[in-house]
Short mmCIF file of C-alpha atoms and ligand atoms in Angstrom, two decimals:
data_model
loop_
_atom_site.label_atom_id
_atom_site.label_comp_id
_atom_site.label_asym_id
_atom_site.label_seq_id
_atom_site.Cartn_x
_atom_site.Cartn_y
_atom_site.Cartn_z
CA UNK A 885 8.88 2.14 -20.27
CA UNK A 886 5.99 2.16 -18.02
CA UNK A 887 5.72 3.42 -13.86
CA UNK A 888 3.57 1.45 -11.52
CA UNK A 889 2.86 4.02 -9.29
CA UNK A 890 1.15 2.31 -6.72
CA UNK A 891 2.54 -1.63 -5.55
CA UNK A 892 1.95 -3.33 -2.54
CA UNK A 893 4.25 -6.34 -2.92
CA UNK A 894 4.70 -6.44 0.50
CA UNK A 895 1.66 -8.28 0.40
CA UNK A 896 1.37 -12.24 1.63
CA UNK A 897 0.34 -12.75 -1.80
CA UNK A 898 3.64 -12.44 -3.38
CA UNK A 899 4.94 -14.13 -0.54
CA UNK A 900 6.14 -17.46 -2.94
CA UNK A 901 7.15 -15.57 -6.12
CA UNK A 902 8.14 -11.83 -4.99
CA UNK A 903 11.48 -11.70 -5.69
CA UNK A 904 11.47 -13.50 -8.83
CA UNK A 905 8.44 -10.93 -10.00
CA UNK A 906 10.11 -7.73 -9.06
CA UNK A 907 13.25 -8.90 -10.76
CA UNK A 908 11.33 -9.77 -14.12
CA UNK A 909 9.47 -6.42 -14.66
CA UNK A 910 11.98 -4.36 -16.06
CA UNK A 911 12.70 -7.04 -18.71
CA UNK A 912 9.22 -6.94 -19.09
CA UNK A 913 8.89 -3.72 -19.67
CA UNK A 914 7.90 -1.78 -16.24
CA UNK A 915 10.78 -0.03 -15.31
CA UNK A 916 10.12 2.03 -12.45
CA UNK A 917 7.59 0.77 -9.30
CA UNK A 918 6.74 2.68 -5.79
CA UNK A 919 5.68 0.35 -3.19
CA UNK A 920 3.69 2.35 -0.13
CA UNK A 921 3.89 1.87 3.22
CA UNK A 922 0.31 1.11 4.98
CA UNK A 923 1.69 0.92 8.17
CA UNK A 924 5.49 0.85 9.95
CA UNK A 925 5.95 -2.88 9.37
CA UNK A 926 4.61 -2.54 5.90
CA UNK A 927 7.03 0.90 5.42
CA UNK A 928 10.22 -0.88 6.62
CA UNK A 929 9.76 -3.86 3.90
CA UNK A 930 9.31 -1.17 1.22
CA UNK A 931 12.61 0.65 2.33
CA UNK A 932 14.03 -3.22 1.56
CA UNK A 933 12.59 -3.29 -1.47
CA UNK A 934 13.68 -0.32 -2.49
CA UNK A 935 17.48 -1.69 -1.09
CA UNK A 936 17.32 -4.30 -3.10
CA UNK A 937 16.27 -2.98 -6.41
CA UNK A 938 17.17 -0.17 -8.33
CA UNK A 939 14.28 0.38 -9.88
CA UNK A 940 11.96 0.05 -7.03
CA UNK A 941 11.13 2.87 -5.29
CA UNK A 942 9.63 3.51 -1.59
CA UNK A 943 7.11 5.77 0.58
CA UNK A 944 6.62 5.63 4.17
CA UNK A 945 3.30 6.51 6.00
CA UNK A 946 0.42 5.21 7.99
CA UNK A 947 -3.08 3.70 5.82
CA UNK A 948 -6.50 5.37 8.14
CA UNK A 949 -7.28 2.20 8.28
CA UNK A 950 -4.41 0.73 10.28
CA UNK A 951 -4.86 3.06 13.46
CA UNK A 952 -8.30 1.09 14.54
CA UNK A 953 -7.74 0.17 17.81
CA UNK A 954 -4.41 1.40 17.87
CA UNK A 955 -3.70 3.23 21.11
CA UNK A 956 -2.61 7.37 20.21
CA UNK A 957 1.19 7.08 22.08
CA UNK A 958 1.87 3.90 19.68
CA UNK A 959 0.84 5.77 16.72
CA UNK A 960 2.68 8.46 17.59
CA UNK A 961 5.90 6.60 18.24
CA UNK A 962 5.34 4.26 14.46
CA UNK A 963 5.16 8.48 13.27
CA UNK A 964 8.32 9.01 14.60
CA UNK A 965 10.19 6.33 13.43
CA UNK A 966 8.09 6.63 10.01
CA UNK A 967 9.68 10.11 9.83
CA UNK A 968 12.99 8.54 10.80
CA UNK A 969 12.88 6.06 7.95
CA UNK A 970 11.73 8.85 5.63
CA UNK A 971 15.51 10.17 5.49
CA UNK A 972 16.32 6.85 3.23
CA UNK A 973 17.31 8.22 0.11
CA UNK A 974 14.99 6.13 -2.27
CA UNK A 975 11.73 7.21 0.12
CA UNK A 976 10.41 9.65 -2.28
CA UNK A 977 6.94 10.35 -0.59
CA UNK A 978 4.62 9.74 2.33
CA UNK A 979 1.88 7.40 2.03
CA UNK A 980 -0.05 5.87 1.79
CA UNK A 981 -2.17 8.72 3.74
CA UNK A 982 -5.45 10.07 4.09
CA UNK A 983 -9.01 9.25 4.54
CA UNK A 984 -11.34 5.89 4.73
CA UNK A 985 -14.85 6.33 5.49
CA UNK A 986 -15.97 3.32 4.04
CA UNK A 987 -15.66 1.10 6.73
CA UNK A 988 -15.87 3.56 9.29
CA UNK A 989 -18.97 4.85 10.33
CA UNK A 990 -17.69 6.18 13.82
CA UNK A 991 -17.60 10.02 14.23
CA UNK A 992 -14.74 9.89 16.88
CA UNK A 993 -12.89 7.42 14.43
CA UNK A 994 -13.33 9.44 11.32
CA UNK A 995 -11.86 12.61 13.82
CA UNK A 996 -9.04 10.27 14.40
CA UNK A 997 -8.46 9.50 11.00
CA UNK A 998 -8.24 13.33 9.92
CA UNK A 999 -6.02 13.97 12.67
CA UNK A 1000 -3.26 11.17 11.43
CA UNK A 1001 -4.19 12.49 8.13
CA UNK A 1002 -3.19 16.28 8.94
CA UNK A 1003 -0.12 15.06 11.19
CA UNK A 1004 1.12 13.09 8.08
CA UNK A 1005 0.54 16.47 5.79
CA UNK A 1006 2.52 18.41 8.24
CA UNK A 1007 5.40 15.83 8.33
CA UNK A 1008 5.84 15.61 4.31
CA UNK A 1009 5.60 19.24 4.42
CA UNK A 1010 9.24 19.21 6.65
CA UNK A 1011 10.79 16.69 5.22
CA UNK A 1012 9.78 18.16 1.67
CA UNK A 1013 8.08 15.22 0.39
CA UNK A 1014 4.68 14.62 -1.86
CA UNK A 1015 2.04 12.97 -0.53
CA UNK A 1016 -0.03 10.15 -1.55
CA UNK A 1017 -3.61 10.01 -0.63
CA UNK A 1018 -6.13 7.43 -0.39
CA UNK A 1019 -9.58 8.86 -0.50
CA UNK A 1020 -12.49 5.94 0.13
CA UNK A 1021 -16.05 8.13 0.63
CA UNK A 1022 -14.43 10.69 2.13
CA UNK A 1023 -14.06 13.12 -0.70
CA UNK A 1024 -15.14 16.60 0.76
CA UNK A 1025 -12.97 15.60 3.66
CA UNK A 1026 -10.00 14.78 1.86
CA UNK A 1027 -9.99 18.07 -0.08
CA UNK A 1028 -10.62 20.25 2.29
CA UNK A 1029 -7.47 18.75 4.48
CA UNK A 1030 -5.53 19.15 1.33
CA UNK A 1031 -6.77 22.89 0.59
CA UNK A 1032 -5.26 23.29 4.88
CA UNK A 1033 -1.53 22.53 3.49
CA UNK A 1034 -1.51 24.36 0.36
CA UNK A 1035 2.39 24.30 0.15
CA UNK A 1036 2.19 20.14 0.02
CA UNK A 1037 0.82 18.20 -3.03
CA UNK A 1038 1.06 14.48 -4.15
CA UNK A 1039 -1.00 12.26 -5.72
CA UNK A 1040 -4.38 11.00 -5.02
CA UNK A 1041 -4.61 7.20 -5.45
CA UNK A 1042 -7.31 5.30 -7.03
CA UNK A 1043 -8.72 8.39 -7.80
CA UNK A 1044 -12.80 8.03 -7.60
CA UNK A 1045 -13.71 11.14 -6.96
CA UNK A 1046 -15.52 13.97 -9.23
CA UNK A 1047 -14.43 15.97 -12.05
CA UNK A 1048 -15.24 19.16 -10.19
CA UNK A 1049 -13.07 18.15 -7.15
CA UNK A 1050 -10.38 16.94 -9.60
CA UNK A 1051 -10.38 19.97 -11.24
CA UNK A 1052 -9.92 21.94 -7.73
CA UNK A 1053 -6.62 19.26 -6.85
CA UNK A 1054 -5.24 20.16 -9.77
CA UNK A 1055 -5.13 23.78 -9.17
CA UNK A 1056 -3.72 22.78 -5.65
CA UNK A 1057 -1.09 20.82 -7.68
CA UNK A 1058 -1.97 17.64 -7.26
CA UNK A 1059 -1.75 14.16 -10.03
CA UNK A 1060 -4.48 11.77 -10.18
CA UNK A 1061 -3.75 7.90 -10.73
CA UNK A 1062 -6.18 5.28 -12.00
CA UNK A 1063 -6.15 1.75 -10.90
CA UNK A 1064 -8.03 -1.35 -13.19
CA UNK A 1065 -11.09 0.31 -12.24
CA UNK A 1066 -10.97 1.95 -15.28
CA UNK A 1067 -11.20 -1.31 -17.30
CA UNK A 1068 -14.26 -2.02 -15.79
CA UNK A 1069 -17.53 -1.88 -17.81
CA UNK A 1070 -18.85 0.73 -15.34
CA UNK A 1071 -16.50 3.01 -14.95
CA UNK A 1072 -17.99 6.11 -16.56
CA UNK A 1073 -16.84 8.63 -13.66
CA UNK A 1074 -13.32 7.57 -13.76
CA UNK A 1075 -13.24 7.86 -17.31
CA UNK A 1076 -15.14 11.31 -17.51
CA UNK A 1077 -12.37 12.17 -14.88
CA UNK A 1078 -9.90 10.80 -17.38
CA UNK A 1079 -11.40 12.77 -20.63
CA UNK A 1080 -11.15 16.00 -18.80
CA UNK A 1081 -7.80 15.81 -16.87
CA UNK A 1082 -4.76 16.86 -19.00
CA UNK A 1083 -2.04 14.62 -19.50
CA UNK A 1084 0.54 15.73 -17.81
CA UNK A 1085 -1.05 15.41 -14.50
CA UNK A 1086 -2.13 11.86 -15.12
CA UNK A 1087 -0.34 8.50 -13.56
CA UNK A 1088 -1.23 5.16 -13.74
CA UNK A 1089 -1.03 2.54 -10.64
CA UNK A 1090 -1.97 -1.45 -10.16
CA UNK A 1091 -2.64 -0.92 -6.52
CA UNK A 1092 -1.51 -4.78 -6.57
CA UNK A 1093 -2.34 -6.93 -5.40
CA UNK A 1094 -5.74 -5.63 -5.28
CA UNK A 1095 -7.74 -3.90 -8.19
CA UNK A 1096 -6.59 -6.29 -11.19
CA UNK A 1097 -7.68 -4.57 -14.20
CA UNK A 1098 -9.58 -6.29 -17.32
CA UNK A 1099 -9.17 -9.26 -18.79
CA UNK A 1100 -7.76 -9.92 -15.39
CA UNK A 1101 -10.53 -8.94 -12.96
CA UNK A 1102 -10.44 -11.07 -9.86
CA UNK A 1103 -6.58 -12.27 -9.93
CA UNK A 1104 -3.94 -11.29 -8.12
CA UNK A 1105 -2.70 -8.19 -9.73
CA UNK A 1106 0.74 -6.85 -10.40
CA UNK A 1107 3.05 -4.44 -11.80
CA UNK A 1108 2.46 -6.64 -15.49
CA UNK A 1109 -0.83 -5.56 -15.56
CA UNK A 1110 0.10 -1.99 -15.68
CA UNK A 1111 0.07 -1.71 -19.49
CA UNK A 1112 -3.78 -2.44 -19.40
CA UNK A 1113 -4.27 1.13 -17.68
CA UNK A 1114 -2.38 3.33 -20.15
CA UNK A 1115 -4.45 1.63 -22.89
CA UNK A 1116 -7.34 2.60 -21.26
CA UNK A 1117 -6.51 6.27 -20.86
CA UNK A 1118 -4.92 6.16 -24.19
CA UNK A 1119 -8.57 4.84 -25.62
CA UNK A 1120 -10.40 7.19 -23.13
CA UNK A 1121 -8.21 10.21 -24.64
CA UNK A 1122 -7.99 9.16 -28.36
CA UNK A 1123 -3.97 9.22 -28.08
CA UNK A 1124 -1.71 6.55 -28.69
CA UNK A 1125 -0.73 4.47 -26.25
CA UNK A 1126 3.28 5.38 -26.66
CA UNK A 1127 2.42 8.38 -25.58
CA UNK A 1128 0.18 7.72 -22.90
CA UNK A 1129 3.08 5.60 -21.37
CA UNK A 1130 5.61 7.88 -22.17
CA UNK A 1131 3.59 11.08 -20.44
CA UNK A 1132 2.77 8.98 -17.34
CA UNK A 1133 6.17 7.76 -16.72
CA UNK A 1134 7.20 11.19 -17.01
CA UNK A 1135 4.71 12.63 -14.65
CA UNK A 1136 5.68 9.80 -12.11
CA UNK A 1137 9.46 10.72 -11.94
CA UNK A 1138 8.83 14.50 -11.96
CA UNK A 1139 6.51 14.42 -9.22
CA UNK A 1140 8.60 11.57 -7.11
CA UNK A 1141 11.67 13.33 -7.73
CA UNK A 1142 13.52 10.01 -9.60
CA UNK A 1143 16.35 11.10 -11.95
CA UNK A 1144 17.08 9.55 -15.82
NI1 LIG B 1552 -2.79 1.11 -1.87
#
């Protein structure tokens, strides 16, 4: 049974087939998903999800990218009701959170960013939630935030960063979770990430519908293609794939907190 950590079927893209998809995947073999709120809109629909079926699963936070333009007192107030929404029993983290530098160049911005970052650490820290982090060229950033709330830990997303600054989240308890990009052809940092993480603090994620993993590159992703990244740690690590899946799913429900 394989864990999609990382779903955004809240997406427009799934708009004509959604609920006909999310029904499918335990039949086809996925049988656990957490959708991640980008936003409070985007949060709220993943609470549905999570409503409507039992194996999906929901977190609740703000994406960097989504405060652009967004005046401070109406970020604060989408906080407090993100908070607020947070008490749903199936909301098992906060995210997704952290850090995008890519597109954002600004030095006031980037502030801004780190501040809804740290006010997002200090609010899974009350409500005793893990996090989960999205870290686009921000790296030193994003770890040094995470090294200010030692007693919080998650899961950064998509990891791409180092195997030195892995090695560092790890100590500070965090998982890493790989996305198609380690299908691709070029991937040889993800994978030397990959080789040198152990295991058990490994999770795999679509990050649908972006991120479609090999043979698939390009298309819409989804939870189905999930199966393409445990065979791609499980070649990367020289294990079988069985285990690979079963290790993964295991680290997913430990970490989110979701019982047998
Ligand atoms: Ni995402």
């Amino acid at each position: 049974m394989l864990f999609d950590t990382h779903a955004h079927y809240d997406d427009s893209r799934f708009d004509g087939d959604r609920d006909e998809l999310l029904r499918s995947l335990p039949g086809e073999g996925v049988g656990l998903v957490l959708n991640p709120g980008c936003d409070l809109a985007s949060s709220r629909k993943a609470v549905a999800y999570a409503d409507t079926y039992p194996h999906v699963y929901a977190a609740a936070g703000i994406h960097p990218e989504n405060i652009e333009g967004v005046p401070d007192e109406q970020v604060e107030e989408e906080l407090r009701e993100i908070e607020a929404l947070a008490a749903h029993p199936k909301v098992r983290a906060v995210g997704e959170i952290g850090l995008d530098y890519y597109w954002c160049k600004e030095p006031a911005e980037r502030k801004r960013q780190q501040e809804l970052f740290r006010a997002q650490m200090r609010m899974a820290g009350r409500l005793g939630l893990p996090v989960i982090v999205h870290d686009r060229d921000a790296h030193l950033d994003c770890l040094t935030i995470a090294e200010q709330y030692p007693k919080v830990h998650g899961v950064f997303h998509c990891y791409a960063g180092s195997a030195e600054t892995a090695q560092r989240l790890l100590e500070l308890g965090y998982y890493l979770s790989f996305t198609g990009v380690l299908t691709f052809k070029n991937a040889k940092k993800a994978a030397e990430v990959v080789r040198r993480v152990p295991l058990e603090r490994l999770m795999v994620e679509t990050d649908a519908p972006y991120m479609a993993p090999e043979p698939f590159r390009g298309k819409r992703n989804s939870s189905l293609y999930v199966y393409r990244m445990v065979e791609a740690i499980a070649e990367i690590k020289g294990l079988p794939a069985e285990e690979v899946a079963r290790a993964t799913t295991e680290n997913g429900k430990k970490l989110f907190g979701i019982p047998e």
